[in-house]
Amino acid sequence: EDKVVQSPLSLVVHEGDTVTLNCSYEVTNFRSLLWYKQEKKAPTFLFMLTSSGIEKKSGRLSSILDKKELFSILNITATQTGDSAVYLCAPNTGNQFYFGTGTSLTVIP
Amino acid sequence: DAGVIQSPRHEVTEMGQEVTLRCKLISGHNSLFWYRQTMMRGLELLIYFNNNVPIDDSGMPEDRFSAKMPNASFSTLKIQPSEPRDSAVYFCASSLGRVRTEAFFGQGTRLTVV
């Protein structure tokens, strides 16, 4: 059975802290892994990772994939209150985007 | 492009009534996904279309749920009859292709069945 586990389930940090969010997966026909940010509405796309070891960066966010160990991490440096959201990872199996339950991040001023 | 457009944004209905949710894909996209999100179960895939054809409907919870894609840009999700446990946020998402691509989400329909 396909499985996606994200950890921690929730996290509370102070502005300026660095956080690491984890995503481990076991899916058949893995094609890529996507990270999304969800505030009070729809998930918005952050990164797509297809190859191991290649870090994707966008400002203070970065992500890397390990296809051998079947996990990905999302790092956020110098966190801001606007980073407060649920972060979802989703392996793409070619037939669907299989979403984890997410990590809820709260950044306190 | 306006992105994926869902309607209505909110729906409150009584148990037993029929509910129809609507979704307009991003122009040129050929894959369409319907998801349901609840606190307990997160984002669950209900059904997936590729080129207007339903590919995987194994996530549709019961026969009360049905989805159609009458043309390349529009889809409906119908619940008949609705039940209180159907209360959730329903998202549709579209993508260009199935593999090395991301899915773009609509703003969702918050359904409350009382």
mmCIF file of C-alpha atoms in Angstrom:
data_model
loop_
_atom_site.group_PDB
_atom_site.id
_atom_site.type_symbol
_atom_site.label_atom_id
_atom_site.label_comp_id
_atom_site.label_asym_id
_atom_site.label_seq_id
_atom_site.Cartn_x
_atom_site.Cartn_y
_atom_site.Cartn_z
ATOM 1 C CA GLU A 1 0.000 0.000 0.000
ATOM 2 C CA ASP A 2 1.296 3.444 -0.904
ATOM 3 C CA LYS A 3 2.302 5.482 2.108
ATOM 4 C CA VAL A 4 3.522 9.026 2.740
ATOM 5 C CA VAL A 5 4.607 10.089 6.235
ATOM 6 C CA GLN A 6 5.469 13.633 7.158
ATOM 7 C CA SER A 7 7.141 14.718 10.361
ATOM 8 C CA PRO A 8 6.809 16.465 12.620
ATOM 9 C CA LEU A 9 3.024 16.789 12.548
ATOM 10 C CA SER A 10 3.284 20.296 13.916
ATOM 11 C CA LEU A 11 5.990 22.743 14.800
ATOM 12 C CA VAL A 12 6.067 26.103 16.595
ATOM 13 C CA VAL A 13 9.148 28.275 16.168
ATOM 14 C CA HIS A 14 10.188 31.892 16.614
ATOM 15 C CA GLU A 15 10.911 34.247 13.761
ATOM 16 C CA GLY A 16 14.449 33.809 12.541
ATOM 17 C CA ASP A 17 14.667 30.121 13.384
ATOM 18 C CA THR A 18 15.548 27.485 10.806
ATOM 19 C CA VAL A 19 13.224 24.506 10.356
ATOM 20 C CA THR A 20 13.542 21.149 8.625
ATOM 21 C CA LEU A 21 10.435 19.295 7.524
ATOM 22 C CA ASN A 22 10.597 15.620 6.640
ATOM 23 C CA CYS A 23 8.766 13.478 4.130
ATOM 24 C CA SER A 24 9.245 9.733 3.743
ATOM 25 C CA TYR A 25 7.380 7.758 1.147
ATOM 26 C CA GLU A 26 6.708 4.282 -0.136
ATOM 27 C CA VAL A 27 4.864 4.400 -3.446
ATOM 28 C CA THR A 28 4.854 2.295 -6.559
ATOM 29 C CA ASN A 29 6.023 3.828 -9.831
ATOM 30 C CA PHE A 30 7.582 6.878 -8.243
ATOM 31 C CA ARG A 31 8.126 9.658 -10.792
ATOM 32 C CA SER A 32 8.729 12.835 -8.823
ATOM 33 C CA LEU A 33 8.093 14.450 -5.464
ATOM 34 C CA LEU A 34 6.345 17.775 -4.996
ATOM 35 C CA TRP A 35 6.154 20.156 -2.056
ATOM 36 C CA TYR A 36 3.162 22.434 -1.507
ATOM 37 C CA LYS A 37 2.353 25.188 0.978
ATOM 38 C CA GLN A 38 -1.227 25.460 2.195
ATOM 39 C CA GLU A 39 -2.424 28.469 4.120
ATOM 40 C CA LYS A 40 -6.137 28.949 4.617
ATOM 41 C CA LYS A 41 -7.019 28.008 1.091
ATOM 42 C CA ALA A 42 -5.656 25.956 -1.773
ATOM 43 C CA PRO A 43 -2.239 24.282 -1.767
ATOM 44 C CA THR A 44 0.298 26.277 -3.745
ATOM 45 C CA PHE A 45 3.231 24.667 -5.496
ATOM 46 C CA LEU A 46 6.752 25.091 -4.097
ATOM 47 C CA PHE A 47 9.121 22.533 -5.612
ATOM 48 C CA MET A 48 9.258 19.491 -7.819
ATOM 49 C CA LEU A 49 12.134 17.067 -7.303
ATOM 50 C CA THR A 50 12.959 14.302 -9.718
ATOM 51 C CA SER A 51 16.604 13.460 -9.078
ATOM 52 C CA SER A 52 18.453 12.522 -5.933
ATOM 53 C CA GLY A 53 20.948 14.887 -4.409
ATOM 54 C CA ILE A 54 20.067 17.978 -6.421
ATOM 55 C CA GLU A 55 18.954 20.763 -4.137
ATOM 56 C CA LYS A 56 16.178 23.042 -5.286
ATOM 57 C CA LYS A 57 16.210 26.557 -3.826
ATOM 58 C CA SER A 58 13.812 29.436 -3.814
ATOM 59 C CA GLY A 59 14.779 32.268 -1.541
ATOM 60 C CA ARG A 60 14.841 30.988 2.036
ATOM 61 C CA LEU A 61 13.326 27.636 1.079
ATOM 62 C CA SER A 62 15.278 24.657 -0.195
ATOM 63 C CA SER A 63 14.537 20.999 -0.721
ATOM 64 C CA ILE A 64 16.376 17.833 -1.545
ATOM 65 C CA LEU A 65 15.367 14.301 -2.477
ATOM 66 C CA ASP A 66 16.961 10.958 -1.633
ATOM 67 C CA LYS A 67 15.472 8.326 -3.944
ATOM 68 C CA LYS A 68 17.521 5.537 -2.405
ATOM 69 C CA GLU A 69 16.329 6.161 1.137
ATOM 70 C CA LEU A 70 12.891 7.336 -0.053
ATOM 71 C CA PHE A 71 12.697 10.671 1.675
ATOM 72 C CA SER A 72 12.792 14.373 1.085
ATOM 73 C CA ILE A 73 13.392 17.367 3.330
ATOM 74 C CA LEU A 74 12.227 20.939 3.093
ATOM 75 C CA ASN A 75 14.346 23.558 4.833
ATOM 76 C CA ILE A 76 13.217 27.046 5.673
ATOM 77 C CA THR A 77 15.861 29.456 6.980
ATOM 78 C CA ALA A 78 15.253 32.747 8.805
ATOM 79 C CA THR A 79 11.573 31.939 9.220
ATOM 80 C CA GLN A 80 8.975 34.701 9.059
ATOM 81 C CA THR A 81 5.373 34.816 10.270
ATOM 82 C CA GLY A 82 4.275 34.533 6.646
ATOM 83 C CA ASP A 83 5.786 31.061 6.542
ATOM 84 C CA SER A 84 3.062 29.844 8.915
ATOM 85 C CA ALA A 85 1.146 27.207 6.950
ATOM 86 C CA VAL A 86 0.714 23.495 6.417
ATOM 87 C CA TYR A 87 3.446 22.034 4.214
ATOM 88 C CA LEU A 88 2.476 19.030 2.136
ATOM 89 C CA CYS A 89 4.659 16.628 0.246
ATOM 90 C CA ALA A 90 3.259 14.590 -2.625
ATOM 91 C CA PRO A 91 4.998 11.821 -4.529
ATOM 92 C CA ASN A 92 3.769 11.624 -8.101
ATOM 93 C CA THR A 93 3.210 8.065 -9.305
ATOM 94 C CA GLY A 94 2.160 9.043 -12.816
ATOM 95 C CA ASN A 95 -1.450 8.357 -11.893
ATOM 96 C CA GLN A 96 -1.846 10.642 -8.950
ATOM 97 C CA PHE A 97 -0.211 13.049 -6.551
ATOM 98 C CA TYR A 98 -0.266 11.121 -3.279
ATOM 99 C CA PHE A 99 -0.424 13.691 -0.476
ATOM 100 C CA GLY A 100 0.854 13.308 3.059
ATOM 101 C CA THR A 101 -1.131 14.754 5.962
ATOM 102 C CA GLY A 102 1.270 17.635 6.210
ATOM 103 C CA THR A 103 3.368 19.483 8.781
ATOM 104 C CA SER A 104 1.688 22.458 10.404
ATOM 105 C CA LEU A 105 4.249 25.234 10.947
ATOM 106 C CA THR A 106 3.527 28.203 13.187
ATOM 107 C CA VAL A 107 6.049 31.030 13.318
ATOM 108 C CA ILE A 108 5.723 33.294 16.347
ATOM 109 C CA PRO A 109 6.895 36.923 16.103
ATOM 110 C CA ASP B 1 -4.781 32.599 -17.114
ATOM 111 C CA ALA B 2 -7.262 32.696 -14.224
ATOM 112 C CA GLY B 3 -6.135 29.364 -12.869
ATOM 113 C CA VAL B 4 -8.394 26.513 -11.831
ATOM 114 C CA ILE B 5 -11.841 27.862 -11.028
ATOM 115 C CA GLN B 6 -14.226 26.098 -8.681
ATOM 116 C CA SER B 7 -17.809 26.895 -7.831
ATOM 117 C CA PRO B 8 -19.490 27.371 -5.515
ATOM 118 C CA ARG B 9 -16.930 28.420 -2.908
ATOM 119 C CA HIS B 10 -19.263 27.448 -0.077
ATOM 120 C CA GLU B 11 -22.255 25.150 -0.038
ATOM 121 C CA VAL B 12 -24.554 24.359 2.856
ATOM 122 C CA THR B 13 -27.187 21.749 2.193
ATOM 123 C CA GLU B 14 -29.509 19.452 4.040
ATOM 124 C CA MET B 15 -28.919 15.750 4.296
ATOM 125 C CA GLY B 16 -30.447 13.905 1.368
ATOM 126 C CA GLN B 17 -30.116 16.751 -1.094
ATOM 127 C CA GLU B 18 -28.130 16.555 -4.301
ATOM 128 C CA VAL B 19 -24.940 18.602 -4.466
ATOM 129 C CA THR B 20 -23.013 19.483 -7.626
ATOM 130 C CA LEU B 21 -19.525 20.931 -7.496
ATOM 131 C CA ARG B 22 -17.982 22.478 -10.588
ATOM 132 C CA CYS B 23 -14.459 22.902 -11.843
ATOM 133 C CA LYS B 24 -12.919 24.690 -14.816
ATOM 134 C CA LEU B 25 -9.412 23.547 -15.715
ATOM 135 C CA ILE B 26 -6.511 25.706 -16.760
ATOM 136 C CA SER B 27 -6.571 26.057 -20.527
ATOM 137 C CA GLY B 28 -4.420 23.407 -22.191
ATOM 138 C CA HIS B 29 -4.217 21.124 -19.184
ATOM 139 C CA ASN B 30 -5.262 17.548 -19.833
ATOM 140 C CA SER B 31 -5.290 15.948 -16.383
ATOM 141 C CA LEU B 32 -7.930 16.651 -13.780
ATOM 142 C CA PHE B 33 -7.999 15.518 -10.150
ATOM 143 C CA TRP B 34 -10.772 15.758 -7.556
ATOM 144 C CA TYR B 35 -9.578 15.723 -3.935
ATOM 145 C CA ARG B 36 -11.413 15.848 -0.626
ATOM 146 C CA GLN B 37 -9.725 17.346 2.431
ATOM 147 C CA THR B 38 -10.683 16.759 6.055
ATOM 148 C CA MET B 39 -8.800 17.237 9.288
ATOM 149 C CA MET B 40 -8.819 13.525 9.976
ATOM 150 C CA ARG B 41 -7.767 12.181 6.579
ATOM 151 C CA GLY B 42 -5.951 15.044 4.890
ATOM 152 C CA LEU B 43 -6.092 15.300 1.102
ATOM 153 C CA GLU B 44 -7.610 12.209 -0.461
ATOM 154 C CA LEU B 45 -7.805 11.619 -4.197
ATOM 155 C CA LEU B 46 -11.346 10.841 -5.282
ATOM 156 C CA ILE B 47 -10.963 10.505 -9.050
ATOM 157 C CA TYR B 48 -8.504 11.339 -11.781
ATOM 158 C CA PHE B 49 -9.197 12.081 -15.466
ATOM 159 C CA ASN B 50 -6.715 12.171 -18.305
ATOM 160 C CA ASN B 51 -7.854 13.577 -21.658
ATOM 161 C CA ASN B 52 -11.478 13.548 -20.428
ATOM 162 C CA VAL B 53 -11.353 9.844 -19.585
ATOM 163 C CA PRO B 54 -11.662 8.649 -15.966
ATOM 164 C CA ILE B 55 -8.465 6.749 -15.223
ATOM 165 C CA ASP B 56 -8.739 5.967 -11.530
ATOM 166 C CA ASP B 57 -11.936 6.311 -9.503
ATOM 167 C CA SER B 58 -10.932 3.965 -6.702
ATOM 168 C CA GLY B 59 -11.038 6.838 -4.242
ATOM 169 C CA MET B 60 -14.701 7.600 -4.824
ATOM 170 C CA PRO B 61 -16.180 6.621 -1.482
ATOM 171 C CA GLU B 62 -19.555 5.301 -2.554
ATOM 172 C CA ASP B 63 -22.015 5.132 -5.399
ATOM 173 C CA ARG B 64 -23.466 8.353 -4.095
ATOM 174 C CA PHE B 65 -20.464 10.102 -5.642
ATOM 175 C CA SER B 66 -20.106 10.551 -9.384
ATOM 176 C CA ALA B 67 -17.872 12.712 -11.547
ATOM 177 C CA LYS B 68 -18.014 13.704 -15.173
ATOM 178 C CA MET B 69 -15.873 15.565 -17.624
ATOM 179 C CA PRO B 70 -18.165 16.538 -20.494
ATOM 180 C CA ASN B 71 -15.415 18.465 -22.279
ATOM 181 C CA ALA B 72 -11.713 19.178 -22.013
ATOM 182 C CA SER B 73 -12.081 22.193 -19.754
ATOM 183 C CA PHE B 74 -14.899 21.388 -17.335
ATOM 184 C CA SER B 75 -15.762 18.805 -14.720
ATOM 185 C CA THR B 76 -18.497 18.183 -12.162
ATOM 186 C CA LEU B 77 -18.558 16.174 -8.964
ATOM 187 C CA LYS B 78 -22.023 15.171 -7.811
ATOM 188 C CA ILE B 79 -23.109 13.765 -4.479
ATOM 189 C CA GLN B 80 -26.597 12.301 -4.361
ATOM 190 C CA PRO B 81 -27.920 11.935 -1.726
ATOM 191 C CA SER B 82 -25.585 13.937 0.483
ATOM 192 C CA GLU B 83 -24.819 12.941 4.085
ATOM 193 C CA PRO B 84 -23.278 14.869 7.005
ATOM 194 C CA ARG B 85 -20.069 12.810 6.748
ATOM 195 C CA ASP B 86 -19.544 14.260 3.269
ATOM 196 C CA SER B 87 -18.795 17.625 4.867
ATOM 197 C CA ALA B 88 -15.291 18.595 3.765
ATOM 198 C CA VAL B 89 -13.393 20.901 1.443
ATOM 199 C CA TYR B 90 -13.397 19.588 -2.104
ATOM 200 C CA PHE B 91 -10.540 20.629 -4.365
ATOM 201 C CA CYS B 92 -10.021 20.082 -8.024
ATOM 202 C CA ALA B 93 -6.585 20.357 -9.549
ATOM 203 C CA SER B 94 -5.316 20.241 -13.096
ATOM 204 C CA SER B 95 -1.963 19.493 -14.633
ATOM 205 C CA LEU B 96 -0.329 19.318 -18.022
ATOM 206 C CA GLY B 97 0.565 15.688 -18.370
ATOM 207 C CA ARG B 98 0.959 13.083 -15.660
ATOM 208 C CA VAL B 99 4.612 12.721 -14.794
ATOM 209 C CA ARG B 100 7.090 15.595 -14.594
ATOM 210 C CA THR B 101 4.587 18.280 -13.879
ATOM 211 C CA GLU B 102 2.890 19.949 -10.951
ATOM 212 C CA ALA B 103 -0.808 20.087 -10.150
ATOM 213 C CA PHE B 104 -2.495 23.478 -9.820
ATOM 214 C CA PHE B 105 -5.337 23.667 -7.325
ATOM 215 C CA GLY B 106 -8.584 25.571 -7.372
ATOM 216 C CA GLN B 107 -9.666 27.486 -4.283
ATOM 217 C CA GLY B 108 -11.900 24.654 -3.154
ATOM 218 C CA THR B 109 -15.558 24.244 -2.274
ATOM 219 C CA ARG B 110 -16.361 24.031 1.421
ATOM 220 C CA LEU B 111 -19.333 21.689 1.704
ATOM 221 C CA THR B 112 -21.402 21.453 4.859
ATOM 222 C CA VAL B 113 -24.188 18.904 5.020
ATOM 223 C CA VAL B 114 -26.539 19.413 7.953
#
